[in-house]
Coordinates of C-alpha atoms in Angstrom, one line a residue:
Chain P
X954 CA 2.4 7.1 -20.5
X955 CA 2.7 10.2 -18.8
X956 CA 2.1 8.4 -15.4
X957 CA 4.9 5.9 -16.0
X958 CA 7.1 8.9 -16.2
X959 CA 6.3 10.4 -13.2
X960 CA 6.7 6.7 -11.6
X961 CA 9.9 6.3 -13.1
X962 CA 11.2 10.3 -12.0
X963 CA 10.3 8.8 -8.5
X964 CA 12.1 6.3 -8.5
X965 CA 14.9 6.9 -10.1
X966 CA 15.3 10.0 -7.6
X967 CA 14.6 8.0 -4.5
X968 CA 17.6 5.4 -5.1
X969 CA 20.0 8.9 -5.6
X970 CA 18.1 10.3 -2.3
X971 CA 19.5 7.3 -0.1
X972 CA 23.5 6.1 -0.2
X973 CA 21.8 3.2 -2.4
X974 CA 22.9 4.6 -6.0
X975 CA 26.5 6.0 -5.1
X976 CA 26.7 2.7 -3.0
X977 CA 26.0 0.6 -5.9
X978 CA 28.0 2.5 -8.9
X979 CA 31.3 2.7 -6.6
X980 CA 31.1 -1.3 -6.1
X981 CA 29.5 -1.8 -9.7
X982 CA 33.0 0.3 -10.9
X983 CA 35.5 -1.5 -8.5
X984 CA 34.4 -4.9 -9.4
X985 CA 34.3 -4.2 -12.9
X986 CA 37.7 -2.6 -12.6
X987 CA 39.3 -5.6 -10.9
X988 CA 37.7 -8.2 -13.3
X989 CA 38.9 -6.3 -16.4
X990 CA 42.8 -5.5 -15.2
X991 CA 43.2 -9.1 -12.6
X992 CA 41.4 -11.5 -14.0
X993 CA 41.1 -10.4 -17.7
X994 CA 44.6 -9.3 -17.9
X995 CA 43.7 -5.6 -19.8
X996 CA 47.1 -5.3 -20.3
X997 CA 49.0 -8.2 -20.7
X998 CA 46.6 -9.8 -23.6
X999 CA 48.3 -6.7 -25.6
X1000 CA 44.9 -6.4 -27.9
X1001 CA 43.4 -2.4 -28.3
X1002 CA 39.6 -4.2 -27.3
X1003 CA 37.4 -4.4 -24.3
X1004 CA 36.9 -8.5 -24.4
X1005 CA 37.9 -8.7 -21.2
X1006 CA 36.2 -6.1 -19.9
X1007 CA 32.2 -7.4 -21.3
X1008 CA 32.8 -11.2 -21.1
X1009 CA 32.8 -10.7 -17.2
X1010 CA 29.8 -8.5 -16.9
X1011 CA 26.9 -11.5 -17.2
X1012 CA 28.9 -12.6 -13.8
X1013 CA 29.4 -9.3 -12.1
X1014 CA 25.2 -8.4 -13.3
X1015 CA 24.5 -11.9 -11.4
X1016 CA 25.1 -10.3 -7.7
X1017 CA 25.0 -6.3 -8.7
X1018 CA 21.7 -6.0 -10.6
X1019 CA 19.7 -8.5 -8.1
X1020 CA 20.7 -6.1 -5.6
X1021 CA 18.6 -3.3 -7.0
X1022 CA 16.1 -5.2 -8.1
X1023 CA 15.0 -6.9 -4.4
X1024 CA 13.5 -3.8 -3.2
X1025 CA 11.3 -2.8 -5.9
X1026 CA 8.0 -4.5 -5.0
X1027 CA 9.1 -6.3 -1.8
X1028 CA 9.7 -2.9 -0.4
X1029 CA 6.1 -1.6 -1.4
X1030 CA 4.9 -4.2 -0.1
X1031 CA 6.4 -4.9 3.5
X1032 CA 5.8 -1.1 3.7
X1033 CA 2.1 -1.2 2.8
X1034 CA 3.3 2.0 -0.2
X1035 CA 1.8 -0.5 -2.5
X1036 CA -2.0 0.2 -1.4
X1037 CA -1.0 3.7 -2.1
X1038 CA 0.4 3.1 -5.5
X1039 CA -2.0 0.7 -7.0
X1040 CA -4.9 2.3 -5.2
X1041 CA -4.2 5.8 -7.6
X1042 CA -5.2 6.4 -10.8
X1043 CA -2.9 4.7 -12.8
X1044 CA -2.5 1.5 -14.6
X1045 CA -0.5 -1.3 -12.9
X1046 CA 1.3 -1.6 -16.5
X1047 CA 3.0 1.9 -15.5
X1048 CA 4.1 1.2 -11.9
X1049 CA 5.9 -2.1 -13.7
X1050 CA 7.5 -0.5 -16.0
X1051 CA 8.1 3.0 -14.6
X1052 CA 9.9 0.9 -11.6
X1053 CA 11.7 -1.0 -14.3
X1054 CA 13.2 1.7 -16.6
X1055 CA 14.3 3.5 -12.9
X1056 CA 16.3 0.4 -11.9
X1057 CA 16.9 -0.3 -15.9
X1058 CA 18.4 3.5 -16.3
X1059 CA 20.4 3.4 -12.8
X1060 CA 22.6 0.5 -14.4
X1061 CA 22.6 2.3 -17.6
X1062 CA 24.3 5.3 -15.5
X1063 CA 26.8 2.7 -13.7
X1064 CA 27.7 1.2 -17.1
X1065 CA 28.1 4.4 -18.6
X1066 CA 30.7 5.6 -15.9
X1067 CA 33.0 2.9 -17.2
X1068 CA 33.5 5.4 -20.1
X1069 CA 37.6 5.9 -19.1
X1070 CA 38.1 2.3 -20.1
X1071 CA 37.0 3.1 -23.3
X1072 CA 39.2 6.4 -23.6
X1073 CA 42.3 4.6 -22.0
X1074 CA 42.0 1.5 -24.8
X1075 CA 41.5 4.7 -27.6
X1076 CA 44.6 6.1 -26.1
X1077 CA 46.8 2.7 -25.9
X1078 CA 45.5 1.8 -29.5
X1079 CA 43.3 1.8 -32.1
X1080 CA 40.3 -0.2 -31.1
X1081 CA 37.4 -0.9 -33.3
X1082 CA 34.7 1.9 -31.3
X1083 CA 32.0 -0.1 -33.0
X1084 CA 31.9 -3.0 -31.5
X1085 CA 32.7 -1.2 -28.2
X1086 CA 29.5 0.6 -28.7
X1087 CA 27.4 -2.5 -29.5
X1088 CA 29.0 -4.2 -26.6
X1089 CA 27.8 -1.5 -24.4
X1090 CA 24.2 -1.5 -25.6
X1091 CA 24.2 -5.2 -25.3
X1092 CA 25.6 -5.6 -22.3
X1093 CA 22.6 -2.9 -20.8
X1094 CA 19.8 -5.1 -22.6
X1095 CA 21.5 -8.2 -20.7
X1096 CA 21.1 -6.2 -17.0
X1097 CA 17.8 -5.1 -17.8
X1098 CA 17.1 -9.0 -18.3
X1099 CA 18.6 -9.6 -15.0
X1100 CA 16.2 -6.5 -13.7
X1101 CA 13.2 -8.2 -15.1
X1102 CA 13.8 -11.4 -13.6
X1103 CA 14.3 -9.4 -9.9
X1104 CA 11.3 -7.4 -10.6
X1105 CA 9.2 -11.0 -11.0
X1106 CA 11.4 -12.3 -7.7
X1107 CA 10.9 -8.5 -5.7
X1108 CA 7.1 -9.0 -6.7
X1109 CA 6.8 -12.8 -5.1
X1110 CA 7.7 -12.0 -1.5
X1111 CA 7.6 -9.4 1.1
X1112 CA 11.4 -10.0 2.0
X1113 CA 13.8 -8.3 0.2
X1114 CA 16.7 -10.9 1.4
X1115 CA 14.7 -13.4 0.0
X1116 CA 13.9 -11.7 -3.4
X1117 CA 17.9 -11.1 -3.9
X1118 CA 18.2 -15.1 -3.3
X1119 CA 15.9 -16.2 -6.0
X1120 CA 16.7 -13.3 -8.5
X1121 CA 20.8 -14.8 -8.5
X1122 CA 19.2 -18.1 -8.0
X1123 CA 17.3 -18.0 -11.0
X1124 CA 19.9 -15.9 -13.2
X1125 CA 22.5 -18.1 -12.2
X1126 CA 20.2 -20.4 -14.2
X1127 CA 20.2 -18.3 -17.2
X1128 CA 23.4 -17.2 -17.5
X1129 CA 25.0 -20.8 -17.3
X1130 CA 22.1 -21.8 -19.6
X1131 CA 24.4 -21.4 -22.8
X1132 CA 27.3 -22.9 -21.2
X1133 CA 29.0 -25.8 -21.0
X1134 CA 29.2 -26.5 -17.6
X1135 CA 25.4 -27.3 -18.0
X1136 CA 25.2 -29.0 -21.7
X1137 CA 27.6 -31.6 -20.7
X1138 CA 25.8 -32.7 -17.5
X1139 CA 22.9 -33.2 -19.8
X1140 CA 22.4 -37.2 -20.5
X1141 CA 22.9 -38.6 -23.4
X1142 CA 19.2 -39.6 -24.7
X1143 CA 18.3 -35.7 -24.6
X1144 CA 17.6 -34.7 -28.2
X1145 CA 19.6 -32.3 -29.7
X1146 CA 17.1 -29.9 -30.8
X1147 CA 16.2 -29.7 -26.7
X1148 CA 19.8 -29.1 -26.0
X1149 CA 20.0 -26.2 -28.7
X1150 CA 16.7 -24.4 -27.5
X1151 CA 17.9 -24.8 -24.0
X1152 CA 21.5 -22.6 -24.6
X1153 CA 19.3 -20.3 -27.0
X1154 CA 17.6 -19.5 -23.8
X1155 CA 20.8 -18.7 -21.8
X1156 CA 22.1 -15.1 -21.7
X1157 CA 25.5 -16.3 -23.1
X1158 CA 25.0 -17.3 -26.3
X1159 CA 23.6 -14.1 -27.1
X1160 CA 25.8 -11.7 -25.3
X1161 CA 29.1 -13.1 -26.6
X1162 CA 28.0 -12.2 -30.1
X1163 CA 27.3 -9.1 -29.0
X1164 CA 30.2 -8.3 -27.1
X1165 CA 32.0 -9.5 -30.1
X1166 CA 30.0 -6.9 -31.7
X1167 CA 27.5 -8.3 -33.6
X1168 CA 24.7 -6.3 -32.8
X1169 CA 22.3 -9.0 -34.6
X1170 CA 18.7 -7.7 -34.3
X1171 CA 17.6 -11.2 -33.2
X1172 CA 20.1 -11.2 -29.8
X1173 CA 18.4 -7.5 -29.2
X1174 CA 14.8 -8.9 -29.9
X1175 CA 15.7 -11.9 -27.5
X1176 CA 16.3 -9.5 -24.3
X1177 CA 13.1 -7.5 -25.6
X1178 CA 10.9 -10.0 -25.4
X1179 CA 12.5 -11.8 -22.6
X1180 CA 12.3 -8.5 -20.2
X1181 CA 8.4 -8.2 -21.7
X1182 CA 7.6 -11.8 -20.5
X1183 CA 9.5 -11.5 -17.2
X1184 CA 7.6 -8.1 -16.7
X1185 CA 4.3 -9.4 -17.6
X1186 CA 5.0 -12.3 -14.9
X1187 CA 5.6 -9.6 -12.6
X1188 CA 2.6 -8.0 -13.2
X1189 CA 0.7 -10.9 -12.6
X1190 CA 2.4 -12.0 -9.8
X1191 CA 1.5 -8.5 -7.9
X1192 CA -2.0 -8.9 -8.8
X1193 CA -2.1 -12.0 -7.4
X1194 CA -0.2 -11.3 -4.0
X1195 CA -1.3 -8.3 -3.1
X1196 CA -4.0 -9.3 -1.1
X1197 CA -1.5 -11.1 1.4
Chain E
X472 CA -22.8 8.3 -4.4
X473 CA -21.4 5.0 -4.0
X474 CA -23.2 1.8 -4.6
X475 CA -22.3 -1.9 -3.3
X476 CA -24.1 -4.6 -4.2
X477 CA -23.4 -7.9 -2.7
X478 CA -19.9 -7.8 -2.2
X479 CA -17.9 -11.1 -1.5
X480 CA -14.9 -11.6 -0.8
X481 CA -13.1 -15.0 0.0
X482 CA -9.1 -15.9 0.6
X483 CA -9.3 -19.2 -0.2
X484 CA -12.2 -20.9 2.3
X485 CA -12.2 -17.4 4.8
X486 CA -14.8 -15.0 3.7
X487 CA -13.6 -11.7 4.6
X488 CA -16.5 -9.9 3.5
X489 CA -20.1 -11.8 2.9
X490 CA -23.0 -10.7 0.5
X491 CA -22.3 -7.0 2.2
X492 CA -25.0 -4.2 0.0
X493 CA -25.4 -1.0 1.6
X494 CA -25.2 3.2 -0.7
X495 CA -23.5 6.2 0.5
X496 CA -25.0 9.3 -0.6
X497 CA -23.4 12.8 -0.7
X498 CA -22.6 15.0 2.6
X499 CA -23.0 11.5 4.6
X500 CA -20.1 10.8 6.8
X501 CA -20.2 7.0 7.5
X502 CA -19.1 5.4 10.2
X503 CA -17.7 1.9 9.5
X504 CA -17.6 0.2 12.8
X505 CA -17.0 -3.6 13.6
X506 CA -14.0 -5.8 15.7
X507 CA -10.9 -6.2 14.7
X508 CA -10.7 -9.0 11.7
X509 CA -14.5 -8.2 10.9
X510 CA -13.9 -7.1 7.5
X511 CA -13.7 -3.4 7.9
X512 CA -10.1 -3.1 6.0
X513 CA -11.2 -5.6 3.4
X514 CA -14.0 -3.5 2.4
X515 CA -12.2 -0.5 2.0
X516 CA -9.3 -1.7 -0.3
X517 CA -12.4 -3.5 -2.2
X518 CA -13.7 0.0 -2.4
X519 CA -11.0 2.0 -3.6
X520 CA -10.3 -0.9 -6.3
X521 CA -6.9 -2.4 -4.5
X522 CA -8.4 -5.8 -4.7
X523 CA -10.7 -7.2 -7.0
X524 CA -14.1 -8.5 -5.1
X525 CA -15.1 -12.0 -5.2
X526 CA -18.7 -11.4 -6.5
X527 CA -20.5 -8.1 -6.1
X528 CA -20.6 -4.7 -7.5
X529 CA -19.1 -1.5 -6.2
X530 CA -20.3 1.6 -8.1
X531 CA -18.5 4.7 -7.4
X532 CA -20.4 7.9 -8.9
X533 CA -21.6 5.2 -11.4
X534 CA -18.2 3.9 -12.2
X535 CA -17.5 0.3 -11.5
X536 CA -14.3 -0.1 -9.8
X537 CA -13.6 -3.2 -11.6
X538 CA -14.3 -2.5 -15.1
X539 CA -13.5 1.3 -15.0
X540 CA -10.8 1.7 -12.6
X541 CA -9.2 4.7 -13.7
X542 CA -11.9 6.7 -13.5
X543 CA -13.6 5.6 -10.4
X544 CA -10.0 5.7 -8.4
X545 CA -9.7 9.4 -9.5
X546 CA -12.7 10.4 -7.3
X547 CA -11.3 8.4 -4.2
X548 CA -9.3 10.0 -1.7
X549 CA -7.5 7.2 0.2
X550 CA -5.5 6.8 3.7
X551 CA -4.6 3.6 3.8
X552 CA -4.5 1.5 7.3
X553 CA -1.5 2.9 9.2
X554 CA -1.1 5.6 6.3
X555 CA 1.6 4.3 4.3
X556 CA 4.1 7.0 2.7
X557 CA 7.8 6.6 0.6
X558 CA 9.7 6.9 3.7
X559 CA 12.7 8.3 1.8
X560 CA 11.1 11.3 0.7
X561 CA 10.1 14.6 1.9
X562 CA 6.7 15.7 2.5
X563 CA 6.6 18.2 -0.3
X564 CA 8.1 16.0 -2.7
X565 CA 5.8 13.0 -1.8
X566 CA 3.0 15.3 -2.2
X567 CA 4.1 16.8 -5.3
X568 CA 4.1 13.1 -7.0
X569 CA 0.7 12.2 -5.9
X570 CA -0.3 16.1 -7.3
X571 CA 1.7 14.6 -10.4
X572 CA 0.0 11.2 -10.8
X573 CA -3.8 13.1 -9.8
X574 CA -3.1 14.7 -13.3
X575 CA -1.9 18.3 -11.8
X576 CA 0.4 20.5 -13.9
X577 CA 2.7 23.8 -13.1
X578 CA 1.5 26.2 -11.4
X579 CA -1.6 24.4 -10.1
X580 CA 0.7 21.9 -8.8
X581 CA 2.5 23.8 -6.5
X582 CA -0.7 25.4 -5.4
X583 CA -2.3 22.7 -4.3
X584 CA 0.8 21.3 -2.5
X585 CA 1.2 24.4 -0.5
X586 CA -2.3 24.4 0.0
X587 CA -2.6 20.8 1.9
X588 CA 0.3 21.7 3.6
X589 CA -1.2 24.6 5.4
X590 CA -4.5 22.2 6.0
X591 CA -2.9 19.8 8.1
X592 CA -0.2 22.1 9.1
X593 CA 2.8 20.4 7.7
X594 CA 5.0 23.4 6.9
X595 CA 7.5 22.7 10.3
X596 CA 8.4 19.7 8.8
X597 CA 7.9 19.6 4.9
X598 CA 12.0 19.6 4.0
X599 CA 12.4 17.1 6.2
X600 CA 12.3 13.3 5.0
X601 CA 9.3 11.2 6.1
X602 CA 11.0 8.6 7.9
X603 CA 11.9 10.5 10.3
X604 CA 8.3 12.1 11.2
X605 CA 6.6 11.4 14.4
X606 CA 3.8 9.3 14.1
X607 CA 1.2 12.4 13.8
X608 CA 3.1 14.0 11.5
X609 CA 3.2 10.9 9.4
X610 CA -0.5 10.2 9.5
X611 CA -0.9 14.0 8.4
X612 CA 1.2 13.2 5.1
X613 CA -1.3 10.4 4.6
X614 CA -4.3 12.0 5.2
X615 CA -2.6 15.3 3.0
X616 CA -2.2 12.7 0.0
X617 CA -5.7 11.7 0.2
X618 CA -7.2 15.0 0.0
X619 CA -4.9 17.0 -2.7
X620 CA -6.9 16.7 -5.3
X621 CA -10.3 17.9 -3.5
X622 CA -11.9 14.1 -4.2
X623 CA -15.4 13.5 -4.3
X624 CA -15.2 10.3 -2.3
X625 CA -12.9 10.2 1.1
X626 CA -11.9 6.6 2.6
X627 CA -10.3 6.9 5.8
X628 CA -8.9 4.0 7.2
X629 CA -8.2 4.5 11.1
X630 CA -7.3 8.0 10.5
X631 CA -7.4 9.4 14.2
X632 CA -5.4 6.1 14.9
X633 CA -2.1 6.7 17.3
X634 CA -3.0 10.3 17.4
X635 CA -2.9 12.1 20.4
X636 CA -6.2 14.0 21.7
X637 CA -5.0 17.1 20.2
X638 CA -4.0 15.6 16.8
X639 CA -7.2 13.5 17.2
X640 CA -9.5 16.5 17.8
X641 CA -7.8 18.3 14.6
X642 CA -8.2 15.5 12.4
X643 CA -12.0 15.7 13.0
X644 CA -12.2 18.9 12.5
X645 CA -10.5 18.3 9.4
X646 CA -12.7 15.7 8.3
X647 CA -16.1 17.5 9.6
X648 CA -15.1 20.9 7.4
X649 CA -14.5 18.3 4.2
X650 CA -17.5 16.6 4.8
X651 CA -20.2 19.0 3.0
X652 CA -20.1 17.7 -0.3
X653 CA -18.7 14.7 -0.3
X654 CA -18.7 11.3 1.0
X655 CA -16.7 10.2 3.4
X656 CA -16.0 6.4 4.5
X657 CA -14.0 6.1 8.1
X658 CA -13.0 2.8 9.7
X659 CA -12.8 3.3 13.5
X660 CA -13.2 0.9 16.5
X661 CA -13.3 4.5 18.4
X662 CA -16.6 4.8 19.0
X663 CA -16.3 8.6 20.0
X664 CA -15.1 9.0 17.2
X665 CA -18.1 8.0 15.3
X666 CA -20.6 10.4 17.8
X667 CA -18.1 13.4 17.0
X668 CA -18.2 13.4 13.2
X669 CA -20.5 10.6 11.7
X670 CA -24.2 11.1 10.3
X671 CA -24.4 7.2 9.7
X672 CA -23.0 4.2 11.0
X673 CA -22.6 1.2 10.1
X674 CA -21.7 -1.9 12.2
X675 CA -20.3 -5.5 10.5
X676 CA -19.3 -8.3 11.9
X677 CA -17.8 -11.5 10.7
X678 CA -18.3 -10.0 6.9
X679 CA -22.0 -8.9 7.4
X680 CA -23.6 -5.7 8.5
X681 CA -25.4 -6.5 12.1
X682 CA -26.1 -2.5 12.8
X683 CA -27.2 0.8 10.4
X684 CA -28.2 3.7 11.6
X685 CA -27.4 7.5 12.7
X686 CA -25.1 7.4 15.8
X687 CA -28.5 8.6 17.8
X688 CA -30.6 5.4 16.3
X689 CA -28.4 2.9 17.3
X690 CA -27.6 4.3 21.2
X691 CA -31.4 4.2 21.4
X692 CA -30.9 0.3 20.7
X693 CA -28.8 0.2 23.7
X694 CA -30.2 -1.4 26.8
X695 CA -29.3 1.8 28.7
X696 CA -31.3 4.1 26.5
X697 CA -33.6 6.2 28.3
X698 CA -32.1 4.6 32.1
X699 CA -32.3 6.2 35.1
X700 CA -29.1 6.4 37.2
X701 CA -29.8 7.0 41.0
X702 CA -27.1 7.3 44.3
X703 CA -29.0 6.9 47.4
X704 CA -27.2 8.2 50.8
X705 CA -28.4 5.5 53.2
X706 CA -30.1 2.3 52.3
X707 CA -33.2 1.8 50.8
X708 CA -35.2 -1.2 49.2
X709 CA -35.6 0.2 45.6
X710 CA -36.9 -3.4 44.5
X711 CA -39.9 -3.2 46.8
X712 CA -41.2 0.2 45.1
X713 CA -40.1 -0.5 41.9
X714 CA -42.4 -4.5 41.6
X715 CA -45.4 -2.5 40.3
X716 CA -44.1 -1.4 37.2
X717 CA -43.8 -4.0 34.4
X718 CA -41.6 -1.7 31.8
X719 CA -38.8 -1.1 34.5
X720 CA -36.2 -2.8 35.8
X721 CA -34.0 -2.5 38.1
X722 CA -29.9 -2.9 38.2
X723 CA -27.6 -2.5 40.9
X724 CA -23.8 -1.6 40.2
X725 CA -22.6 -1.0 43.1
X726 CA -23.3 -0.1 47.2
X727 CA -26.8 2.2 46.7
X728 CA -26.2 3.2 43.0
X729 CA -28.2 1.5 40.9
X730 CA -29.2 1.8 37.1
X731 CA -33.1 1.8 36.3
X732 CA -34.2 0.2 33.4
X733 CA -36.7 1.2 30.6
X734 CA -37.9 -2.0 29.7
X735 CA -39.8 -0.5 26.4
X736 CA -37.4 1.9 25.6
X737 CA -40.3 5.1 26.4
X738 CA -38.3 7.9 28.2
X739 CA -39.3 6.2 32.4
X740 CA -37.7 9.6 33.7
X741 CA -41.3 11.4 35.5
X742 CA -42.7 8.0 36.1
X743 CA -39.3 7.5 38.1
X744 CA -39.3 10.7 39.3
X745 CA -42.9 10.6 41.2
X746 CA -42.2 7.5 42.5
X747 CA -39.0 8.4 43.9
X748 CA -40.9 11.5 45.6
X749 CA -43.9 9.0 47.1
X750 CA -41.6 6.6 48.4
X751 CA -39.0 9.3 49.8
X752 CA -35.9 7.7 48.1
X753 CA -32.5 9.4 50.1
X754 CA -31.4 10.4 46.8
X755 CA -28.0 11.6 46.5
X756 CA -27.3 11.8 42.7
X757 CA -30.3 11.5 40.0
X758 CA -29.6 11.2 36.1
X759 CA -30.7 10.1 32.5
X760 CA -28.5 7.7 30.9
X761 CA -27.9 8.2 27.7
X762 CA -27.7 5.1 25.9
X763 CA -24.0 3.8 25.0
X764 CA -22.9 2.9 21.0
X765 CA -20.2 0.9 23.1
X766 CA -23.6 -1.0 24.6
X767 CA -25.1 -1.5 21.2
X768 CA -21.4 -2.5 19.6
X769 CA -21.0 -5.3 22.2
X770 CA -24.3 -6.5 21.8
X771 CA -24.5 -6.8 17.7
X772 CA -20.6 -8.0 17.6
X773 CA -21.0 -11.1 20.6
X774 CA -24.2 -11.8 20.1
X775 CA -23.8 -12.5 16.8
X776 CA -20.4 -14.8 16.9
X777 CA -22.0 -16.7 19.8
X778 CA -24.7 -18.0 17.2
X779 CA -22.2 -18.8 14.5

């Protein structure tokens, strides 16, 4: 334990000693900005809540977290750090998750420097803070799915390009999972019991409760176990690669 | 002391490293010789546990690498091939996390940062971020990392590497003061490198070990071991004088310089000496060889891919 801390104090440090964090928290706070006041129309719906603000975040995580998550294995290893890191005394669990819960706390930080949206909706009205709050925590579970998923990608090549390709790729997957766009392109001889597990899966149908502000324990359990499995898959796709 | 017993390892069909057993004891400095693609790096990263061997052993102070990896990593000192280092970070904080991770605390911490730093002489460029190091200074970082925590075990992959004489002649300094009580594993294919600073050396080749010996054992395998080298000022038929002596042969290299060979490897210098004097050779120049690692590497590596 106390080694994944000092992997994570690393990390965390070395995306605020490059341009990389301040980079990606001004971008993360523009887009989010535009997407809440354009295309969610903040002010013209007339309503003291921040629906328009969450329901766009699964699409602006879908190109901001891959972003942070291509470098953290395909870095190690096009630099050859990874000998250095797996060849110390630590457990390869606590380089996975120390990496993670840097990348994981970064977006927490970005998400949490939307906090004026919050005051300015308390000032306009009288919002329920409640589900605000839920909102927020759910909306960080979904990103550090998104992480877990680039970890897995960062972990499979030595390209960093390439790793931000197949982490959108593959959340692209997930987040339209729940959606319509993909349930009604399904034919017609798929059970329905397939068709429900299949948008169970998807990040939507569990974040839009949650943004709703139902904080069910099941839609946290969900991300939990789905950043575990993606993790685990990163873990043994390091062990497996490292030799090349 | 570490043990490996028939190590193996194979990507896919290629075996990088074949049935290879061979123990380093304390205070030995080892050599670890062989071509480029013979398995040298391979060994190493099986060594210090960053992959997982095929079939074999390694025991390092009697831990197994593979089923007590915590343990046996936290003897090993390791520079990695072309010394790899978080680019974004300072010196002194990339030092301070490995002094972190190798379980230091406080006080002790710092200490042992500073200390390394005055080792390998980092302190000119220890604020400044590690990207932007020279090459010497870089390998310095790496070979600072690997020796923080005062490890029983040293691996050194290439450490003297893209270093200039200088920097080369520090770094085995460096390596010659740490090597009392320890052991220390070097990969080189600089073979002075090997007579400066190793007690043992060890030469593989396509995954096997074709050579193992002190650096003085093997140059006596060396065809030039023992060889006379003689310069004559005006021309003289050495060949004639030379037919009645069955261990000695005779080489030319160039215009009246000629190499003469001990057949047996027994020293030939007197016997050459006294027949040089009978015969009234118009010697110039007059010299023992000594005989060449670089002689004795060619021989084990070629002659060994020319039968596979």
């Amino acid at each position: 334990m106390k080694n994944l801390g000092i992997i994570f104090k690393r990390e965390l440090s070395s995306y605020f000693a490059t341009p990389l964090a301040y980079i990606f928290i001004v971008i993360f706070l523009i887009v989010n900005g535009i997407f809440t006041f354009d295309l969610g129309g903040f002010y013209l719906r007339g309503q003291a809540d921040l629906l328009p603000f969450f329901s766009f975040h699964p699409w602006l995580y879908l190109f901001m977290v891959p972003a942070i998550a291509m470098t953290l294995w395909a870095d190690e290893r096009k630099t050859g750090t990874i000998e250095l890191l797996l060849t110390l005394p630590i457990k390869l669990s606590e380089a996975v998750f120390g990496k993670f819960f840097a990348a994981w706390v970064l977006t927490g930080i970005a998400l949490s420097l939307t906090f004026p949206i919050w005051v300015t909706v308390n000032y306009l009205g009288d919002p329920d803070n409640g589900v605000i709050a839920a909102a927020y925590i759910g909306s960080w579970f979904m990103a550090g799915g998104f992480l877990s998923i680039g970890s897995c990608m960062s972990a499979c090549t030595k390209n960093s390009v390439i790793a931000f390709i197949l982490t959108v790729s593959i959340c692209f997957l997930f987040v339209i999972m729940g959606s319509p766009i993909l349930l009604n392109s399904f034919p017609e001889w798929i059970p329905q019991f397939l068709m429900d597990a299949i948008s169970a899966l998807g990040f939507l149908s569990h974040f839009d409760s949650i943004s709703k502000g139902v904080l069910d324990i099941r839609d946290i359990l969900y991300f939990t176990i789905f950043i575990a499995s993606w993790l685990l898959a990163s873990a043994i796709v390091i062990e497996m690669k490292k030799a090349n | 002391m570490i043990e490996i017993k028939n190590l193996t390892k194979k990507f896919d069909q290629f075996v990088a490293v074949d049935d290879l057993s061979f123990s380093v004891r304390e205070g030995e400095v080892l050599g670890f010789l062989g071509p480029n693609g013979a398995g040298k790096s391979t060994t190493m990263k099986l060594i210090t546990g960053f992959l997982s061997p095929s079939v074999g052993t390694i025991l390092v102070d009697g831990n197994d690498i593979s089923t007590n990896p915590i343990e046996a990593k936290a003897l090993i000192g390791y520079l990695p091939e072309g010394a790899p280092c978080y680019g974004d970070m300072t010196p002194l904080e990339f030092l301070k996390f490995i002094a972190e991770i190798r379980g230091f605390q406080g006080q002790e911490c710092v200490d042992r940062v500073q200390h390394v730093i005055r080792e390998v002489e980092l302190q000119s460029v220890c604020m400044q971020s590690i990207e932007t190091l020279s090459k010497g200074f870089k390998r310095r970082v790496g070979l600072a990392q690997a020796i923080i925590h005062d490890p029983k075990v040293l691996i050194l992959d290439e450490p003297t590497d893209g270093l200039d004489p200088n920097q080369k002649h520090h770094v085995r300094e460096l390596i010659t003061n740490l090597a009392k009580d320890k052991i220390v594993v070097i990969s080189t294919h600089i073979l002075e490198e090997v007579t400066a600073v190793c007690s043992r050396a060890i030469i593989i080749n396509d995954g096997k070990i074709v050579a193992d010996g002190t650096p003085a054992e093997l140059e006596s395998q060396s065809k030039f071991h023992h060889a006379v080298s003689v310069e004559l000022s005006t021309k003289h038929d050495l060949a004639e004088d030379l037919a009645g002596f069955p261990n000695i042969g005779l080489q030319e290299e160039e215009d009246n310089v000629y190499t003469i060979l001990s057949k047996n490897g027994e020293p030939i210098f007197s016997e050459v000496s006294k027949i040089a004097q009978e015969k009234n050779w118009p010697i110039s120049e007059f010299h023992v060889k000594r005989g060449q690692l670089e002689d004795v590497f060619r021989s084990v590596t070629q002659s060994s891919r020319e039968i596979s």
